[in-house]
């Protein structure tokens, strides 16, 4: 990995020199726009909508749209006056319990590596965060923007998670939140049973991007010049059920069958109905015996066939 930023974590009078690395990478297969006939790359020209001339990068500025066709143009001098710190510092503001940080605020993750002789204070901060089960809330300037972030420990490495500002998180405004809909206890019990039947430990390695794998096979087939094989179609998603209890009950039975459990084991609803009387099982009808004439006829037929079969001659010649 190649570091993308150098700076220092600062809390109190302690300063820890660090290098910053991207902790994640996009695995999406990327395409270029090309000419269908000859495969040539499509290029775009930067043309002014007013004068119609092509504009070079040196003549491009940033503009803020006021609406109504009015634009405010900002130059480099305007940005230079902004109170954005230019020092490469990760300033710790406070240490908070990890569970108090809503995951919706997390944006992008970076690994921090100690730089030079900063290994010991780096390890000290790492151990202290793990022992107290807290994360550090910090401010850092990355890519010409001041960002809120957290420092936490993952796989014995300090991880910087940039965060959204609180006013960047939208408030859910949906009509159903104001509806007075009652969830029956029986439905809640069945939903809980379904959750328990599908419970497990999260193992990220068990999940794969099937679409990306299939797309890569199509690309490899094109390169090899062989026939492209269509990937197997997945089962269609079940249609929405009108009866909520029926859907929950069917989901529980399906999950149990997938785990190899008996589907007839009692559920929160089935246990209440187990006392109901069951209809007596019908006795199986005895198998009919073959009639004697038919049996004799079959035996006679076998005997006749045996007589007609000629005996095999010996392959040995007499001396």
mmCIF file of C-alpha atoms in Angstrom:
data_model
loop_
_atom_site.group_PDB
_atom_site.id
_atom_site.type_symbol
_atom_site.label_atom_id
_atom_site.label_comp_id
_atom_site.label_asym_id
_atom_site.label_seq_id
_atom_site.Cartn_x
_atom_site.Cartn_y
_atom_site.Cartn_z
ATOM 1 C CA UNK A 1 0.000 0.000 0.000
ATOM 2 C CA UNK A 2 1.060 3.583 -0.634
ATOM 3 C CA UNK A 3 0.474 6.271 1.958
ATOM 4 C CA UNK A 4 -1.717 9.156 0.816
ATOM 5 C CA UNK A 5 -1.159 11.559 3.706
ATOM 6 C CA UNK A 6 1.305 12.224 6.527
ATOM 7 C CA UNK A 7 0.584 14.003 9.770
ATOM 8 C CA UNK A 8 0.295 13.535 13.518
ATOM 9 C CA UNK A 9 -2.332 12.484 16.024
ATOM 10 C CA UNK A 10 -2.401 15.093 18.766
ATOM 11 C CA UNK A 11 -4.103 14.724 22.156
ATOM 12 C CA UNK A 12 -2.996 16.724 25.187
ATOM 13 C CA UNK A 13 0.760 17.126 24.967
ATOM 14 C CA UNK A 14 1.210 13.838 23.125
ATOM 15 C CA UNK A 15 1.921 13.854 19.384
ATOM 16 C CA UNK A 16 2.096 10.662 17.296
ATOM 17 C CA UNK A 17 3.492 10.887 13.756
ATOM 18 C CA UNK A 18 1.440 8.705 11.406
ATOM 19 C CA UNK A 19 0.977 7.782 7.775
ATOM 20 C CA UNK A 20 -2.498 7.453 6.272
ATOM 21 C CA UNK A 21 -3.564 4.619 3.959
ATOM 22 C CA UNK A 22 -6.898 3.875 2.312
ATOM 23 C CA UNK A 23 -8.400 0.927 4.178
ATOM 24 C CA UNK A 24 -10.926 0.013 1.488
ATOM 25 C CA UNK A 25 -11.036 -0.221 -2.288
ATOM 26 C CA UNK A 26 -13.805 -0.470 -4.831
ATOM 27 C CA UNK A 27 -13.952 -3.818 -6.641
ATOM 28 C CA UNK A 28 -16.506 -2.765 -9.245
ATOM 29 C CA UNK A 29 -15.582 -3.529 -12.841
ATOM 30 C CA UNK A 30 -15.181 -0.194 -14.601
ATOM 31 C CA UNK A 31 -15.864 0.507 -18.252
ATOM 32 C CA UNK A 32 -14.925 3.257 -20.711
ATOM 33 C CA UNK A 33 -17.261 4.752 -23.256
ATOM 34 C CA UNK A 34 -16.019 3.701 -26.699
ATOM 35 C CA UNK A 35 -17.083 3.931 -30.333
ATOM 36 C CA UNK A 36 -19.047 0.769 -31.140
ATOM 37 C CA UNK A 37 -17.535 0.416 -34.645
ATOM 38 C CA UNK A 38 -13.805 0.655 -33.875
ATOM 39 C CA UNK A 39 -13.504 0.663 -30.046
ATOM 40 C CA UNK A 40 -11.997 4.151 -29.926
ATOM 41 C CA UNK A 41 -12.240 6.014 -26.600
ATOM 42 C CA UNK A 42 -14.801 8.805 -26.422
ATOM 43 C CA UNK A 43 -13.285 12.163 -25.424
ATOM 44 C CA UNK A 44 -15.120 15.145 -23.986
ATOM 45 C CA UNK A 45 -14.293 18.768 -24.619
ATOM 46 C CA UNK A 46 -14.709 21.522 -22.017
ATOM 47 C CA UNK A 47 -16.829 24.023 -23.917
ATOM 48 C CA UNK A 48 -18.239 27.260 -22.475
ATOM 49 C CA UNK A 49 -22.014 27.424 -22.782
ATOM 50 C CA UNK A 50 -21.897 31.209 -23.346
ATOM 51 C CA UNK A 51 -19.144 31.845 -25.912
ATOM 52 C CA UNK A 52 -18.957 28.316 -27.302
ATOM 53 C CA UNK A 53 -15.143 28.155 -27.020
ATOM 54 C CA UNK A 54 -13.114 25.235 -25.622
ATOM 55 C CA UNK A 55 -11.712 26.132 -22.181
ATOM 56 C CA UNK A 56 -8.394 24.948 -20.736
ATOM 57 C CA UNK A 57 -8.019 23.848 -17.106
ATOM 58 C CA UNK A 58 -6.135 27.069 -16.259
ATOM 59 C CA UNK A 59 -9.175 29.145 -17.151
ATOM 60 C CA UNK A 60 -11.664 27.095 -15.123
ATOM 61 C CA UNK A 61 -12.896 28.517 -11.795
ATOM 62 C CA UNK A 62 -15.506 27.404 -9.255
ATOM 63 C CA UNK A 63 -18.974 28.862 -9.467
ATOM 64 C CA UNK A 64 -21.898 28.815 -7.025
ATOM 65 C CA UNK A 65 -25.329 28.806 -8.642
ATOM 66 C CA UNK A 66 -27.662 31.340 -7.037
ATOM 67 C CA UNK A 67 -30.556 30.297 -9.222
ATOM 68 C CA UNK A 68 -32.304 32.298 -11.895
ATOM 69 C CA UNK A 69 -29.220 32.231 -14.122
ATOM 70 C CA UNK A 70 -26.972 34.077 -11.627
ATOM 71 C CA UNK A 71 -23.557 32.629 -10.764
ATOM 72 C CA UNK A 72 -20.986 33.655 -8.152
ATOM 73 C CA UNK A 73 -17.410 32.953 -9.327
ATOM 74 C CA UNK A 74 -14.820 32.095 -6.641
ATOM 75 C CA UNK A 75 -11.073 32.309 -7.271
ATOM 76 C CA UNK A 76 -8.112 30.705 -5.519
ATOM 77 C CA UNK A 77 -7.652 33.885 -3.474
ATOM 78 C CA UNK A 78 -11.176 33.545 -2.105
ATOM 79 C CA UNK A 79 -10.471 30.010 -0.899
ATOM 80 C CA UNK A 80 -7.140 31.061 0.616
ATOM 81 C CA UNK A 81 -8.983 33.299 3.098
ATOM 82 C CA UNK A 82 -11.053 30.437 4.512
ATOM 83 C CA UNK A 83 -10.255 29.179 8.067
ATOM 84 C CA UNK A 84 -9.144 25.735 6.892
ATOM 85 C CA UNK A 85 -6.153 24.384 8.756
ATOM 86 C CA UNK A 86 -3.202 23.564 6.527
ATOM 87 C CA UNK A 87 -1.309 21.685 9.234
ATOM 88 C CA UNK A 88 -1.327 17.910 8.915
ATOM 89 C CA UNK A 89 -2.809 17.273 12.332
ATOM 90 C CA UNK A 90 -5.458 14.919 13.658
ATOM 91 C CA UNK A 91 -6.744 16.818 16.687
ATOM 92 C CA UNK A 92 -8.486 14.682 19.312
ATOM 93 C CA UNK A 93 -11.530 16.513 20.689
ATOM 94 C CA UNK A 94 -12.770 13.910 23.188
ATOM 95 C CA UNK A 95 -13.036 10.189 23.907
ATOM 96 C CA UNK A 96 -16.567 8.752 23.816
ATOM 97 C CA UNK A 97 -18.110 5.273 24.299
ATOM 98 C CA UNK A 98 -18.017 3.365 21.023
ATOM 99 C CA UNK A 99 -21.727 2.480 21.124
ATOM 100 C CA UNK A 100 -22.711 6.172 21.147
ATOM 101 C CA UNK A 101 -21.512 6.738 17.569
ATOM 102 C CA UNK A 102 -24.300 6.007 15.095
ATOM 103 C CA UNK A 103 -22.898 3.915 12.181
ATOM 104 C CA UNK A 104 -24.868 6.041 9.701
ATOM 105 C CA UNK A 105 -22.323 8.815 10.306
ATOM 106 C CA UNK A 106 -19.365 6.748 9.094
ATOM 107 C CA UNK A 107 -18.097 7.634 5.625
ATOM 108 C CA UNK A 108 -14.630 6.327 4.623
ATOM 109 C CA UNK A 109 -11.993 4.336 6.503
ATOM 110 C CA UNK A 110 -8.202 4.801 6.613
ATOM 111 C CA UNK A 111 -5.431 2.840 8.314
ATOM 112 C CA UNK A 112 -2.884 4.721 10.429
ATOM 113 C CA UNK A 113 0.726 3.510 10.602
ATOM 114 C CA UNK A 114 3.264 4.911 13.074
ATOM 115 C CA UNK A 115 5.912 6.972 11.328
ATOM 116 C CA UNK A 116 9.525 6.874 12.469
ATOM 117 C CA UNK A 117 10.000 6.663 16.248
ATOM 118 C CA UNK A 118 6.270 7.044 17.001
ATOM 119 C CA UNK A 119 5.619 3.318 17.491
ATOM 120 C CA UNK A 120 5.539 3.366 21.296
ATOM 121 C CA UNK A 121 3.044 6.244 21.731
ATOM 122 C CA UNK A 122 1.013 4.691 18.896
ATOM 123 C CA UNK A 123 0.793 1.380 20.773
ATOM 124 C CA UNK A 124 0.006 3.247 23.989
ATOM 125 C CA UNK A 125 -3.000 4.971 22.402
ATOM 126 C CA UNK A 126 -4.141 1.709 20.834
ATOM 127 C CA UNK A 127 -4.054 -0.185 24.132
ATOM 128 C CA UNK A 128 -5.774 2.644 25.998
ATOM 129 C CA UNK A 129 -8.637 2.767 23.489
ATOM 130 C CA UNK A 130 -9.137 -0.993 23.672
ATOM 131 C CA UNK A 131 -9.035 -1.085 27.469
ATOM 132 C CA UNK A 132 -11.537 1.738 27.901
ATOM 133 C CA UNK A 133 -13.751 0.623 24.976
ATOM 134 C CA UNK A 134 -13.873 4.170 23.643
ATOM 135 C CA UNK A 135 -13.239 5.913 20.345
ATOM 136 C CA UNK A 136 -11.546 9.257 19.832
ATOM 137 C CA UNK A 137 -13.587 11.992 18.137
ATOM 138 C CA UNK A 138 -11.189 14.042 16.019
ATOM 139 C CA UNK A 139 -11.036 16.775 13.399
ATOM 140 C CA UNK A 140 -8.788 16.462 10.362
ATOM 141 C CA UNK A 141 -8.304 18.354 7.083
ATOM 142 C CA UNK A 142 -8.335 15.983 4.107
ATOM 143 C CA UNK A 143 -8.686 16.934 0.432
ATOM 144 C CA UNK A 144 -9.158 20.628 1.198
ATOM 145 C CA UNK A 145 -12.022 19.976 3.567
ATOM 146 C CA UNK A 146 -12.247 19.853 7.349
ATOM 147 C CA UNK A 147 -13.855 16.616 8.409
ATOM 148 C CA UNK A 148 -15.168 15.064 11.582
ATOM 149 C CA UNK A 149 -13.761 11.602 12.224
ATOM 150 C CA UNK A 150 -13.163 8.908 14.817
ATOM 151 C CA UNK A 151 -10.142 6.875 15.819
ATOM 152 C CA UNK A 152 -10.791 3.260 16.773
ATOM 153 C CA UNK A 153 -8.900 -0.027 16.866
ATOM 154 C CA UNK A 154 -9.324 -2.800 14.292
ATOM 155 C CA UNK A 155 -6.966 -5.779 13.904
ATOM 156 C CA UNK A 156 -4.422 -4.082 16.223
ATOM 157 C CA UNK A 157 -4.282 -1.032 13.936
ATOM 158 C CA UNK A 158 -5.673 2.461 14.513
ATOM 159 C CA UNK A 159 -8.408 3.223 11.991
ATOM 160 C CA UNK A 160 -9.513 6.728 11.071
ATOM 161 C CA UNK A 161 -13.189 6.816 10.032
ATOM 162 C CA UNK A 162 -14.243 10.083 8.420
ATOM 163 C CA UNK A 163 -17.799 11.020 9.325
ATOM 164 C CA UNK A 164 -20.676 12.999 7.945
ATOM 165 C CA UNK A 165 -21.635 16.165 9.762
ATOM 166 C CA UNK A 166 -24.950 15.834 11.633
ATOM 167 C CA UNK A 167 -26.746 18.171 9.218
ATOM 168 C CA UNK A 168 -25.708 15.929 6.300
ATOM 169 C CA UNK A 169 -27.872 13.049 7.552
ATOM 170 C CA UNK A 170 -31.409 13.265 6.241
ATOM 171 C CA UNK A 171 -34.349 12.855 8.560
ATOM 172 C CA UNK A 172 -36.713 10.015 7.595
ATOM 173 C CA UNK A 173 -40.029 11.630 6.692
ATOM 174 C CA UNK A 174 -42.466 8.878 5.692
ATOM 175 C CA UNK A 175 -46.222 8.794 6.026
ATOM 176 C CA UNK A 176 -46.424 5.343 7.628
ATOM 177 C CA UNK A 177 -44.618 6.672 10.740
ATOM 178 C CA UNK A 178 -47.782 8.605 11.639
ATOM 179 C CA UNK A 179 -50.117 5.664 11.047
ATOM 180 C CA UNK A 180 -51.540 3.856 14.074
ATOM 181 C CA UNK A 181 -50.852 0.231 13.116
ATOM 182 C CA UNK A 182 -51.018 -2.420 15.837
ATOM 183 C CA UNK A 183 -48.707 -5.422 15.768
ATOM 184 C CA UNK A 184 -50.379 -8.424 17.377
ATOM 185 C CA UNK A 185 -48.444 -10.395 20.039
ATOM 186 C CA UNK A 186 -48.828 -13.594 18.009
ATOM 187 C CA UNK A 187 -47.257 -11.959 14.971
ATOM 188 C CA UNK A 188 -44.425 -10.560 17.081
ATOM 189 C CA UNK A 189 -43.788 -13.998 18.593
ATOM 190 C CA UNK A 190 -43.666 -15.612 15.149
ATOM 191 C CA UNK A 191 -41.308 -12.905 13.857
ATOM 192 C CA UNK A 192 -39.046 -13.531 16.854
ATOM 193 C CA UNK A 193 -39.106 -17.251 16.075
ATOM 194 C CA UNK A 194 -38.097 -16.512 12.492
ATOM 195 C CA UNK A 195 -35.188 -14.352 13.656
ATOM 196 C CA UNK A 196 -33.991 -17.070 16.033
ATOM 197 C CA UNK A 197 -34.214 -19.716 13.299
ATOM 198 C CA UNK A 198 -32.009 -17.560 11.034
ATOM 199 C CA UNK A 199 -29.596 -16.373 13.761
ATOM 200 C CA UNK A 200 -25.852 -16.807 13.296
ATOM 201 C CA UNK A 201 -22.454 -15.142 13.574
ATOM 202 C CA UNK A 202 -21.471 -12.603 10.945
ATOM 203 C CA UNK A 203 -18.681 -13.930 8.709
ATOM 204 C CA UNK A 204 -18.009 -11.392 5.933
ATOM 205 C CA UNK A 205 -16.000 -13.907 3.895
ATOM 206 C CA UNK A 206 -19.112 -16.026 3.328
ATOM 207 C CA UNK A 207 -20.689 -13.352 1.124
ATOM 208 C CA UNK A 208 -19.633 -12.777 -2.467
ATOM 209 C CA UNK A 209 -20.584 -10.437 -5.297
ATOM 210 C CA UNK A 210 -22.233 -12.898 -7.711
ATOM 211 C CA UNK A 211 -22.952 -10.217 -10.305
ATOM 212 C CA UNK A 212 -19.316 -9.098 -10.460
ATOM 213 C CA UNK A 213 -18.113 -12.709 -10.767
ATOM 214 C CA UNK A 214 -20.561 -13.411 -13.612
ATOM 215 C CA UNK A 215 -19.574 -10.183 -15.382
ATOM 216 C CA UNK A 216 -15.893 -11.118 -15.116
ATOM 217 C CA UNK A 217 -16.668 -14.489 -16.723
ATOM 218 C CA UNK A 218 -18.352 -12.700 -19.624
ATOM 219 C CA UNK A 219 -15.266 -10.491 -20.079
ATOM 220 C CA UNK A 220 -12.918 -13.493 -19.897
ATOM 221 C CA UNK A 221 -15.039 -15.296 -22.482
ATOM 222 C CA UNK A 222 -14.815 -12.306 -24.824
ATOM 223 C CA UNK A 223 -11.045 -12.236 -24.437
ATOM 224 C CA UNK A 224 -10.687 -15.976 -25.055
ATOM 225 C CA UNK A 225 -12.967 -15.822 -28.080
ATOM 226 C CA UNK A 226 -15.164 -18.644 -26.830
ATOM 227 C CA UNK A 227 -18.925 -18.808 -26.570
ATOM 228 C CA UNK A 228 -20.322 -16.844 -23.662
ATOM 229 C CA UNK A 229 -22.302 -19.032 -21.275
ATOM 230 C CA UNK A 230 -25.193 -17.348 -19.584
ATOM 231 C CA UNK A 231 -25.054 -17.617 -15.765
ATOM 232 C CA UNK A 232 -27.775 -19.610 -14.054
ATOM 233 C CA UNK A 233 -30.813 -17.553 -13.190
ATOM 234 C CA UNK A 234 -31.571 -17.043 -9.539
ATOM 235 C CA UNK A 235 -34.882 -18.036 -8.034
ATOM 236 C CA UNK A 236 -37.458 -15.252 -8.383
ATOM 237 C CA UNK A 237 -38.253 -13.365 -5.215
ATOM 238 C CA UNK A 238 -41.492 -14.495 -3.580
ATOM 239 C CA UNK A 239 -44.496 -12.287 -4.125
ATOM 240 C CA UNK A 240 -45.822 -10.251 -1.259
ATOM 241 C CA UNK A 241 -48.143 -12.278 0.950
ATOM 242 C CA UNK A 242 -51.435 -10.860 2.102
ATOM 243 C CA UNK A 243 -51.545 -13.008 5.250
ATOM 244 C CA UNK A 244 -48.671 -11.848 7.471
ATOM 245 C CA UNK A 245 -48.931 -14.830 9.828
ATOM 246 C CA UNK A 246 -48.862 -17.297 6.938
ATOM 247 C CA UNK A 247 -45.761 -15.639 5.509
ATOM 248 C CA UNK A 248 -44.007 -15.690 8.887
ATOM 249 C CA UNK A 249 -44.924 -19.326 9.515
ATOM 250 C CA UNK A 250 -43.746 -20.381 6.058
ATOM 251 C CA UNK A 251 -40.491 -18.462 6.526
ATOM 252 C CA UNK A 252 -39.803 -20.202 9.854
ATOM 253 C CA UNK A 253 -40.422 -23.644 8.338
ATOM 254 C CA UNK A 254 -38.216 -22.800 5.358
ATOM 255 C CA UNK A 255 -35.361 -21.655 7.624
ATOM 256 C CA UNK A 256 -35.625 -24.814 9.753
ATOM 257 C CA UNK A 257 -35.561 -27.064 6.713
ATOM 258 C CA UNK A 258 -32.447 -25.263 5.480
ATOM 259 C CA UNK A 259 -30.765 -26.060 8.784
ATOM 260 C CA UNK A 260 -31.844 -29.700 8.686
ATOM 261 C CA UNK A 261 -34.279 -29.322 11.555
ATOM 262 C CA UNK A 262 -37.676 -30.965 11.678
ATOM 263 C CA UNK A 263 -40.304 -28.739 10.159
ATOM 264 C CA UNK A 264 -42.999 -30.197 12.437
ATOM 265 C CA UNK A 265 -41.415 -28.899 15.652
ATOM 266 C CA UNK A 266 -43.757 -26.586 17.572
ATOM 267 C CA UNK A 267 -43.713 -22.839 16.876
ATOM 268 C CA UNK A 268 -45.101 -20.142 19.196
ATOM 269 C CA UNK A 269 -48.406 -20.462 17.365
ATOM 270 C CA UNK A 270 -48.276 -24.194 16.681
ATOM 271 C CA UNK A 271 -47.593 -24.989 20.343
ATOM 272 C CA UNK A 272 -50.858 -23.369 21.322
ATOM 273 C CA UNK A 273 -52.769 -25.511 18.825
ATOM 274 C CA UNK A 274 -51.014 -28.793 19.666
ATOM 275 C CA UNK A 275 -53.741 -29.694 22.149
ATOM 276 C CA UNK A 276 -56.297 -29.913 19.350
ATOM 277 C CA UNK A 277 -57.620 -33.376 18.605
ATOM 278 C CA UNK A 278 -55.956 -35.125 15.710
ATOM 279 C CA UNK A 279 -57.883 -37.319 13.314
ATOM 280 C CA UNK A 280 -56.926 -41.007 13.710
ATOM 281 C CA UNK A 281 -54.607 -42.207 11.036
ATOM 282 C CA UNK A 282 -56.180 -44.532 8.517
ATOM 283 C CA UNK A 283 -54.798 -48.059 8.389
ATOM 284 C CA UNK A 284 -53.129 -48.979 5.173
ATOM 285 C CA UNK A 285 -55.086 -51.450 3.093
ATOM 286 C CA UNK A 286 -53.418 -54.898 2.908
ATOM 287 C CA UNK A 287 -51.739 -55.686 -0.349
ATOM 288 C CA UNK A 288 -53.711 -57.952 -2.653
ATOM 289 C CA UNK A 289 -52.290 -61.415 -3.197
ATOM 290 C CA UNK A 290 -51.716 -62.579 -6.717
ATOM 291 C CA UNK A 291 -54.337 -65.084 -7.880
ATOM 292 C CA UNK A 292 -53.220 -68.731 -8.158
ATOM 293 C CA UNK A 293 -54.121 -69.110 -11.866
ATOM 294 C CA UNK A 294 -52.052 -66.075 -12.768
ATOM 295 C CA UNK A 295 -49.093 -67.396 -10.749
ATOM 296 C CA UNK A 296 -49.266 -70.830 -12.417
ATOM 297 C CA UNK A 297 -49.518 -69.247 -15.857
ATOM 298 C CA UNK A 298 -46.372 -67.184 -15.235
ATOM 299 C CA UNK A 299 -44.409 -70.258 -14.043
ATOM 300 C CA UNK A 300 -45.417 -72.239 -17.084
ATOM 301 C CA UNK A 301 -44.328 -69.460 -19.400
ATOM 302 C CA UNK A 302 -40.868 -69.365 -17.789
ATOM 303 C CA UNK A 303 -40.476 -73.124 -18.195
ATOM 304 C CA UNK A 304 -41.363 -72.979 -21.905
ATOM 305 C CA UNK A 305 -38.825 -70.214 -22.488
ATOM 306 C CA UNK A 306 -36.100 -72.215 -20.776
ATOM 307 C CA UNK A 307 -36.675 -75.255 -23.064
ATOM 308 C CA UNK A 308 -36.376 -73.170 -26.251
ATOM 309 C CA UNK A 309 -32.995 -71.714 -25.267
ATOM 310 C CA UNK A 310 -30.218 -73.807 -26.969
ATOM 311 C CA UNK A 311 -27.272 -74.901 -24.901
ATOM 312 C CA UNK A 312 -23.951 -73.252 -25.653
ATOM 313 C CA UNK A 313 -21.425 -75.410 -27.531
ATOM 314 C CA UNK A 314 -18.088 -76.079 -25.953
ATOM 315 C CA UNK A 315 -15.267 -74.083 -27.506
ATOM 316 C CA UNK A 316 -12.731 -76.882 -26.882
ATOM 317 C CA UNK A 317 -11.955 -79.308 -29.742
ATOM 318 C CA UNK A 318 -11.640 -82.958 -29.109
ATOM 319 C CA UNK A 319 -8.108 -84.225 -29.042
#
